[in-house]
Amino acid sequence: MTETVTLPEVVSAGDWQIARDALLAKEKELTRAADAIAAERRRLPMVRFDSSYEFDGPQGRVTLLDLFEGRRQLIVYHFMLAPGQKAGCPGCSMLVDNIGHLAHLHARDTTLYVVAPATLPEIERYKERMGWTVPWVSTVGGFNPACGIDGGFGVSVFLRDGDDVFRTYFTTGRGGDQLVGTLRYLDLTPLGRQEAWEESGRGTDGPGHWWKRHDEY
């Protein structure tokens, strides 16, 4: 950061506790509001989706239904890596860096896949560079367009009922922030994300402009 940072006021331990308790009340209110939104998200109507869309995976050609791996729920991250590109989107790369151990999702009958329009060899080369083990497949045909993805990124959620597949949720833009643990940690700190939109004196970067692939800092 090039500008002078305005630090928080220095107070006594007692005054700090009073301010902390006041903020805690607001944090609890926000948590309850987030819980209510999550409940509304769970109740969204769903739309039937073609389960026969195909992908190229390490074991060969697979369908959308196959990606469930027998589980009832599937989360798909649409990653920005096009054919011919040697490196993926820095923002998408940060998000994948923040994906935790998939055993926790599997315990809740949920599978996660990353998909990209790049060829499988291009995907595998980039995965090796980044040190990722999360499962990826290469999109074949119109899957991304059917999900409203035209060169961008997003998160799609699907539910399986037998062999029938339904799309239940989609988000993009700032909606992807909720999946990036790095941002959640930074939001706990006094300097925050150090982006200009947060508040005066915290930084000059635009949203996400400082993000790089983790081997480029």
PDB file of C-alpha atoms in Angstrom:
ATOM      1  CA  MET A   1       0.000   0.000   0.000  1.00  0.00           C
ATOM      2  CA  THR A   2       1.271   3.441  -0.890  1.00  0.00           C
ATOM      3  CA  GLU A   3      -1.086   5.636   1.147  1.00  0.00           C
ATOM      4  CA  THR A   4      -1.008   6.254   4.902  1.00  0.00           C
ATOM      5  CA  VAL A   5      -3.073   3.705   6.794  1.00  0.00           C
ATOM      6  CA  THR A   6      -5.392   4.971   9.509  1.00  0.00           C
ATOM      7  CA  LEU A   7      -5.019   2.552  12.402  1.00  0.00           C
ATOM      8  CA  PRO A   8      -7.764   1.808  14.938  1.00  0.00           C
ATOM      9  CA  GLU A   9      -7.953   3.873  18.105  1.00  0.00           C
ATOM     10  CA  VAL A  10      -5.931   2.643  21.104  1.00  0.00           C
ATOM     11  CA  VAL A  11      -8.165   2.210  24.187  1.00  0.00           C
ATOM     12  CA  SER A  12      -8.164   0.455  27.554  1.00  0.00           C
ATOM     13  CA  ALA A  13      -8.960  -3.243  27.856  1.00  0.00           C
ATOM     14  CA  GLY A  14     -12.326  -2.380  29.402  1.00  0.00           C
ATOM     15  CA  ASP A  15     -13.308  -0.018  26.602  1.00  0.00           C
ATOM     16  CA  TRP A  16     -12.123  -2.600  24.048  1.00  0.00           C
ATOM     17  CA  GLN A  17     -14.416  -5.229  25.633  1.00  0.00           C
ATOM     18  CA  ILE A  18     -17.399  -2.849  25.470  1.00  0.00           C
ATOM     19  CA  ALA A  19     -16.749  -2.183  21.771  1.00  0.00           C
ATOM     20  CA  ARG A  20     -16.191  -5.891  21.120  1.00  0.00           C
ATOM     21  CA  ASP A  21     -19.480  -6.819  22.822  1.00  0.00           C
ATOM     22  CA  ALA A  22     -21.355  -4.232  20.758  1.00  0.00           C
ATOM     23  CA  LEU A  23     -19.876  -5.623  17.541  1.00  0.00           C
ATOM     24  CA  LEU A  24     -20.600  -9.193  18.676  1.00  0.00           C
ATOM     25  CA  ALA A  25     -24.301  -8.376  18.925  1.00  0.00           C
ATOM     26  CA  LYS A  26     -24.230  -7.193  15.293  1.00  0.00           C
ATOM     27  CA  GLU A  27     -22.228 -10.256  14.233  1.00  0.00           C
ATOM     28  CA  LYS A  28     -24.838 -12.531  15.805  1.00  0.00           C
ATOM     29  CA  GLU A  29     -27.583 -10.621  13.990  1.00  0.00           C
ATOM     30  CA  LEU A  30     -25.700 -11.096  10.717  1.00  0.00           C
ATOM     31  CA  THR A  31     -25.263 -14.819  11.427  1.00  0.00           C
ATOM     32  CA  ARG A  32     -28.997 -15.215  12.007  1.00  0.00           C
ATOM     33  CA  ALA A  33     -29.710 -13.320   8.780  1.00  0.00           C
ATOM     34  CA  ALA A  34     -27.244 -15.542   6.883  1.00  0.00           C
ATOM     35  CA  ASP A  35     -28.939 -18.630   8.339  1.00  0.00           C
ATOM     36  CA  ALA A  36     -32.302 -17.349   7.107  1.00  0.00           C
ATOM     37  CA  ILE A  37     -30.881 -16.739   3.607  1.00  0.00           C
ATOM     38  CA  ALA A  38     -29.365 -20.242   3.590  1.00  0.00           C
ATOM     39  CA  ALA A  39     -32.770 -21.692   4.484  1.00  0.00           C
ATOM     40  CA  GLU A  40     -34.386 -19.723   1.662  1.00  0.00           C
ATOM     41  CA  ARG A  41     -31.636 -20.953  -0.691  1.00  0.00           C
ATOM     42  CA  ARG A  42     -32.439 -24.561   0.279  1.00  0.00           C
ATOM     43  CA  ARG A  43     -36.095 -23.952  -0.553  1.00  0.00           C
ATOM     44  CA  LEU A  44     -35.428 -22.558  -4.047  1.00  0.00           C
ATOM     45  CA  PRO A  45     -37.405 -24.368  -6.738  1.00  0.00           C
ATOM     46  CA  MET A  46     -35.320 -26.571  -9.013  1.00  0.00           C
ATOM     47  CA  VAL A  47     -35.280 -27.216 -12.738  1.00  0.00           C
ATOM     48  CA  ARG A  48     -34.776 -30.515 -14.525  1.00  0.00           C
ATOM     49  CA  PHE A  49     -31.364 -30.660 -16.177  1.00  0.00           C
ATOM     50  CA  ASP A  50     -29.999 -32.915 -18.913  1.00  0.00           C
ATOM     51  CA  SER A  51     -27.915 -35.571 -17.149  1.00  0.00           C
ATOM     52  CA  SER A  52     -26.249 -36.741 -20.377  1.00  0.00           C
ATOM     53  CA  TYR A  53     -23.893 -33.763 -20.845  1.00  0.00           C
ATOM     54  CA  GLU A  54     -20.429 -35.213 -21.408  1.00  0.00           C
ATOM     55  CA  PHE A  55     -16.956 -34.417 -20.097  1.00  0.00           C
ATOM     56  CA  ASP A  56     -13.438 -35.685 -20.674  1.00  0.00           C
ATOM     57  CA  GLY A  57     -11.936 -37.012 -17.461  1.00  0.00           C
ATOM     58  CA  PRO A  58      -8.790 -38.906 -16.468  1.00  0.00           C
ATOM     59  CA  GLN A  59     -10.683 -42.184 -16.839  1.00  0.00           C
ATOM     60  CA  GLY A  60     -12.267 -41.246 -20.179  1.00  0.00           C
ATOM     61  CA  ARG A  61     -15.600 -39.795 -21.238  1.00  0.00           C
ATOM     62  CA  VAL A  62     -18.116 -39.330 -18.423  1.00  0.00           C
ATOM     63  CA  THR A  63     -21.571 -37.793 -18.101  1.00  0.00           C
ATOM     64  CA  LEU A  64     -22.979 -35.248 -15.665  1.00  0.00           C
ATOM     65  CA  LEU A  65     -24.728 -38.114 -13.894  1.00  0.00           C
ATOM     66  CA  ASP A  66     -21.360 -39.867 -13.493  1.00  0.00           C
ATOM     67  CA  LEU A  67     -19.889 -36.802 -11.766  1.00  0.00           C
ATOM     68  CA  PHE A  68     -22.182 -37.386  -8.786  1.00  0.00           C
ATOM     69  CA  GLU A  69     -20.163 -40.547  -8.069  1.00  0.00           C
ATOM     70  CA  GLY A  70     -23.306 -42.052  -6.574  1.00  0.00           C
ATOM     71  CA  ARG A  71     -23.924 -39.178  -4.167  1.00  0.00           C
ATOM     72  CA  ARG A  72     -27.114 -37.103  -4.135  1.00  0.00           C
ATOM     73  CA  GLN A  73     -25.615 -33.633  -4.488  1.00  0.00           C
ATOM     74  CA  LEU A  74     -23.044 -32.168  -6.878  1.00  0.00           C
ATOM     75  CA  ILE A  75     -21.276 -28.802  -6.739  1.00  0.00           C
ATOM     76  CA  VAL A  76     -19.611 -27.700  -9.978  1.00  0.00           C
ATOM     77  CA  TYR A  77     -17.129 -24.842 -10.133  1.00  0.00           C
ATOM     78  CA  HIS A  78     -16.889 -23.379 -13.650  1.00  0.00           C
ATOM     79  CA  PHE A  79     -13.192 -22.454 -13.917  1.00  0.00           C
ATOM     80  CA  MET A  80     -11.866 -19.894 -16.413  1.00  0.00           C
ATOM     81  CA  LEU A  81      -9.270 -21.890 -18.376  1.00  0.00           C
ATOM     82  CA  ALA A  82      -9.867 -21.864 -22.128  1.00  0.00           C
ATOM     83  CA  PRO A  83      -8.258 -24.061 -24.780  1.00  0.00           C
ATOM     84  CA  GLY A  84      -4.783 -22.776 -25.605  1.00  0.00           C
ATOM     85  CA  GLN A  85      -4.289 -20.955 -22.294  1.00  0.00           C
ATOM     86  CA  LYS A  86      -1.272 -22.050 -20.264  1.00  0.00           C
ATOM     87  CA  ALA A  87      -2.535 -20.654 -16.962  1.00  0.00           C
ATOM     88  CA  GLY A  88      -5.961 -20.267 -15.429  1.00  0.00           C
ATOM     89  CA  CYS A  89      -7.675 -17.181 -14.066  1.00  0.00           C
ATOM     90  CA  PRO A  90      -5.904 -15.876 -10.899  1.00  0.00           C
ATOM     91  CA  GLY A  91      -9.224 -15.424  -9.095  1.00  0.00           C
ATOM     92  CA  CYS A  92     -10.423 -18.918  -9.989  1.00  0.00           C
ATOM     93  CA  SER A  93      -7.033 -20.221  -8.915  1.00  0.00           C
ATOM     94  CA  MET A  94      -7.356 -18.562  -5.501  1.00  0.00           C
ATOM     95  CA  LEU A  95     -10.771 -20.145  -5.071  1.00  0.00           C
ATOM     96  CA  VAL A  96      -9.466 -23.631  -5.894  1.00  0.00           C
ATOM     97  CA  ASP A  97      -6.547 -23.044  -3.501  1.00  0.00           C
ATOM     98  CA  ASN A  98      -9.186 -22.597  -0.791  1.00  0.00           C
ATOM     99  CA  ILE A  99     -11.063 -25.853  -1.403  1.00  0.00           C
ATOM    100  CA  GLY A 100     -10.728 -28.032   1.693  1.00  0.00           C
ATOM    101  CA  HIS A 101     -10.479 -31.799   2.040  1.00  0.00           C
ATOM    102  CA  LEU A 102     -13.333 -33.310   0.068  1.00  0.00           C
ATOM    103  CA  ALA A 103     -13.979 -36.040   2.629  1.00  0.00           C
ATOM    104  CA  HIS A 104     -16.027 -33.509   4.614  1.00  0.00           C
ATOM    105  CA  LEU A 105     -18.327 -32.885   1.630  1.00  0.00           C
ATOM    106  CA  HIS A 106     -18.537 -36.584   0.855  1.00  0.00           C
ATOM    107  CA  ALA A 107     -19.698 -37.213   4.441  1.00  0.00           C
ATOM    108  CA  ARG A 108     -22.729 -35.069   3.613  1.00  0.00           C
ATOM    109  CA  ASP A 109     -23.522 -36.959   0.376  1.00  0.00           C
ATOM    110  CA  THR A 110     -22.021 -34.173  -1.765  1.00  0.00           C
ATOM    111  CA  THR A 111     -19.465 -34.333  -4.592  1.00  0.00           C
ATOM    112  CA  LEU A 112     -17.443 -31.413  -5.940  1.00  0.00           C
ATOM    113  CA  TYR A 113     -15.905 -31.084  -9.408  1.00  0.00           C
ATOM    114  CA  VAL A 114     -14.073 -28.309 -11.204  1.00  0.00           C
ATOM    115  CA  VAL A 115     -14.847 -28.012 -14.910  1.00  0.00           C
ATOM    116  CA  ALA A 116     -13.120 -25.994 -17.625  1.00  0.00           C
ATOM    117  CA  PRO A 117     -13.331 -25.788 -21.438  1.00  0.00           C
ATOM    118  CA  ALA A 118      -9.566 -26.360 -21.803  1.00  0.00           C
ATOM    119  CA  THR A 119      -8.458 -29.765 -22.998  1.00  0.00           C
ATOM    120  CA  LEU A 120      -7.738 -32.437 -20.414  1.00  0.00           C
ATOM    121  CA  PRO A 121      -3.934 -32.326 -21.025  1.00  0.00           C
ATOM    122  CA  GLU A 122      -3.991 -28.530 -20.529  1.00  0.00           C
ATOM    123  CA  ILE A 123      -5.963 -28.968 -17.308  1.00  0.00           C
ATOM    124  CA  GLU A 124      -3.617 -31.658 -16.027  1.00  0.00           C
ATOM    125  CA  ARG A 125      -0.542 -29.502 -16.711  1.00  0.00           C
ATOM    126  CA  TYR A 126      -2.013 -26.570 -14.806  1.00  0.00           C
ATOM    127  CA  LYS A 127      -3.146 -28.799 -11.929  1.00  0.00           C
ATOM    128  CA  GLU A 128       0.388 -30.177 -11.639  1.00  0.00           C
ATOM    129  CA  ARG A 129       1.848 -26.664 -11.578  1.00  0.00           C
ATOM    130  CA  MET A 130      -0.555 -25.615  -8.815  1.00  0.00           C
ATOM    131  CA  GLY A 131      -0.257 -28.842  -6.831  1.00  0.00           C
ATOM    132  CA  TRP A 132      -4.009 -29.503  -6.835  1.00  0.00           C
ATOM    133  CA  THR A 133      -5.685 -32.872  -6.339  1.00  0.00           C
ATOM    134  CA  VAL A 134      -9.319 -31.717  -6.567  1.00  0.00           C
ATOM    135  CA  PRO A 135     -11.084 -33.579  -9.416  1.00  0.00           C
ATOM    136  CA  TRP A 136     -11.391 -31.783 -12.755  1.00  0.00           C
ATOM    137  CA  VAL A 137     -12.982 -32.610 -16.078  1.00  0.00           C
ATOM    138  CA  SER A 138     -12.951 -30.889 -19.451  1.00  0.00           C
ATOM    139  CA  THR A 139     -16.330 -29.704 -20.703  1.00  0.00           C
ATOM    140  CA  VAL A 140     -17.530 -31.169 -23.987  1.00  0.00           C
ATOM    141  CA  GLY A 141     -20.350 -29.537 -25.938  1.00  0.00           C
ATOM    142  CA  GLY A 142     -22.863 -27.163 -24.424  1.00  0.00           C
ATOM    143  CA  PHE A 143     -22.693 -27.766 -20.670  1.00  0.00           C
ATOM    144  CA  ASN A 144     -21.242 -24.359 -19.734  1.00  0.00           C
ATOM    145  CA  PRO A 145     -23.633 -22.401 -21.996  1.00  0.00           C
ATOM    146  CA  ALA A 146     -26.548 -24.375 -20.542  1.00  0.00           C
ATOM    147  CA  CYS A 147     -25.426 -23.154 -17.133  1.00  0.00           C
ATOM    148  CA  GLY A 148     -25.253 -19.536 -18.312  1.00  0.00           C
ATOM    149  CA  ILE A 149     -21.453 -19.555 -18.494  1.00  0.00           C
ATOM    150  CA  ASP A 150     -19.981 -17.730 -21.501  1.00  0.00           C
ATOM    151  CA  GLY A 151     -16.267 -17.463 -20.803  1.00  0.00           C
ATOM    152  CA  GLY A 152     -16.745 -16.478 -17.175  1.00  0.00           C
ATOM    153  CA  PHE A 153     -16.886 -18.359 -13.890  1.00  0.00           C
ATOM    154  CA  GLY A 154     -19.590 -19.526 -11.572  1.00  0.00           C
ATOM    155  CA  VAL A 155     -20.855 -22.179  -9.178  1.00  0.00           C
ATOM    156  CA  SER A 156     -23.675 -24.545 -10.089  1.00  0.00           C
ATOM    157  CA  VAL A 157     -25.393 -26.915  -7.667  1.00  0.00           C
ATOM    158  CA  PHE A 158     -27.243 -30.048  -8.741  1.00  0.00           C
ATOM    159  CA  LEU A 159     -29.431 -32.607  -6.983  1.00  0.00           C
ATOM    160  CA  ARG A 160     -29.853 -36.208  -8.110  1.00  0.00           C
ATOM    161  CA  ASP A 161     -33.088 -38.140  -7.601  1.00  0.00           C
ATOM    162  CA  GLY A 162     -32.378 -41.592  -8.980  1.00  0.00           C
ATOM    163  CA  ASP A 163     -31.172 -40.956 -12.517  1.00  0.00           C
ATOM    164  CA  ASP A 164     -32.955 -37.599 -12.729  1.00  0.00           C
ATOM    165  CA  VAL A 165     -30.795 -34.500 -12.303  1.00  0.00           C
ATOM    166  CA  PHE A 166     -32.026 -31.062 -11.228  1.00  0.00           C
ATOM    167  CA  ARG A 167     -30.233 -27.729 -11.059  1.00  0.00           C
ATOM    168  CA  THR A 168     -30.947 -25.995  -7.752  1.00  0.00           C
ATOM    169  CA  TYR A 169     -28.596 -23.008  -7.466  1.00  0.00           C
ATOM    170  CA  PHE A 170     -26.125 -20.800  -9.321  1.00  0.00           C
ATOM    171  CA  THR A 171     -23.949 -17.863  -8.321  1.00  0.00           C
ATOM    172  CA  THR A 172     -21.160 -15.804  -9.837  1.00  0.00           C
ATOM    173  CA  GLY A 173     -19.408 -12.474  -9.218  1.00  0.00           C
ATOM    174  CA  ARG A 174     -19.216 -11.562  -5.519  1.00  0.00           C
ATOM    175  CA  GLY A 175     -21.213 -14.713  -4.807  1.00  0.00           C
ATOM    176  CA  GLY A 176     -17.952 -16.607  -5.203  1.00  0.00           C
ATOM    177  CA  ASP A 177     -16.459 -14.722  -2.231  1.00  0.00           C
ATOM    178  CA  GLN A 178     -18.260 -17.053   0.173  1.00  0.00           C
ATOM    179  CA  LEU A 179     -16.078 -19.932  -1.072  1.00  0.00           C
ATOM    180  CA  VAL A 180     -12.730 -18.180  -0.505  1.00  0.00           C
ATOM    181  CA  GLY A 181     -11.494 -18.785   3.032  1.00  0.00           C
ATOM    182  CA  THR A 182      -8.564 -16.390   2.509  1.00  0.00           C
ATOM    183  CA  LEU A 183     -11.036 -13.505   2.273  1.00  0.00           C
ATOM    184  CA  ARG A 184     -12.873 -14.646   5.392  1.00  0.00           C
ATOM    185  CA  TYR A 185      -9.598 -14.558   7.337  1.00  0.00           C
ATOM    186  CA  LEU A 186      -8.653 -11.124   5.968  1.00  0.00           C
ATOM    187  CA  ASP A 187     -12.089  -9.800   6.907  1.00  0.00           C
ATOM    188  CA  LEU A 188     -11.191 -10.521  10.563  1.00  0.00           C
ATOM    189  CA  THR A 189      -8.150  -8.232  10.484  1.00  0.00           C
ATOM    190  CA  PRO A 190      -7.953  -4.446  11.001  1.00  0.00           C
ATOM    191  CA  LEU A 191      -6.448  -3.900   7.532  1.00  0.00           C
ATOM    192  CA  GLY A 192      -9.048  -6.162   5.875  1.00  0.00           C
ATOM    193  CA  ARG A 193      -8.569  -7.013   2.214  1.00  0.00           C
ATOM    194  CA  GLN A 194      -6.755  -3.704   1.697  1.00  0.00           C
ATOM    195  CA  GLU A 195      -9.027  -2.843  -1.228  1.00  0.00           C
ATOM    196  CA  ALA A 196     -10.215   0.706  -1.910  1.00  0.00           C
ATOM    197  CA  TRP A 197     -13.944  -0.063  -1.668  1.00  0.00           C
ATOM    198  CA  GLU A 198     -13.746  -1.181   1.971  1.00  0.00           C
ATOM    199  CA  GLU A 199     -13.058   2.255   3.493  1.00  0.00           C
ATOM    200  CA  SER A 200     -10.658   5.162   3.185  1.00  0.00           C
ATOM    201  CA  GLY A 201      -7.070   4.483   4.171  1.00  0.00           C
ATOM    202  CA  ARG A 202      -7.182   0.701   3.797  1.00  0.00           C
ATOM    203  CA  GLY A 203      -5.711   0.375   0.303  1.00  0.00           C
ATOM    204  CA  THR A 204      -5.919   1.366  -3.337  1.00  0.00           C
ATOM    205  CA  ASP A 205      -6.551  -1.988  -5.061  1.00  0.00           C
ATOM    206  CA  GLY A 206      -9.833  -2.699  -6.773  1.00  0.00           C
ATOM    207  CA  PRO A 207     -11.782  -5.809  -5.729  1.00  0.00           C
ATOM    208  CA  GLY A 208      -9.573  -8.826  -6.387  1.00  0.00           C
ATOM    209  CA  HIS A 209      -6.988  -6.827  -8.335  1.00  0.00           C
ATOM    210  CA  TRP A 210      -4.179  -7.998  -6.025  1.00  0.00           C
ATOM    211  CA  TRP A 211      -4.946 -11.693  -6.494  1.00  0.00           C
ATOM    212  CA  LYS A 212      -2.227 -13.747  -8.147  1.00  0.00           C
ATOM    213  CA  ARG A 213      -1.565 -17.415  -8.666  1.00  0.00           C
ATOM    214  CA  HIS A 214       0.066 -18.645  -5.464  1.00  0.00           C
ATOM    215  CA  ASP A 215       3.451 -19.186  -7.148  1.00  0.00           C
ATOM    216  CA  GLU A 216       3.551 -15.616  -8.528  1.00  0.00           C
ATOM    217  CA  TYR A 217       3.593 -13.481  -5.362  1.00  0.00           C
TER     218      TYR A 217
END
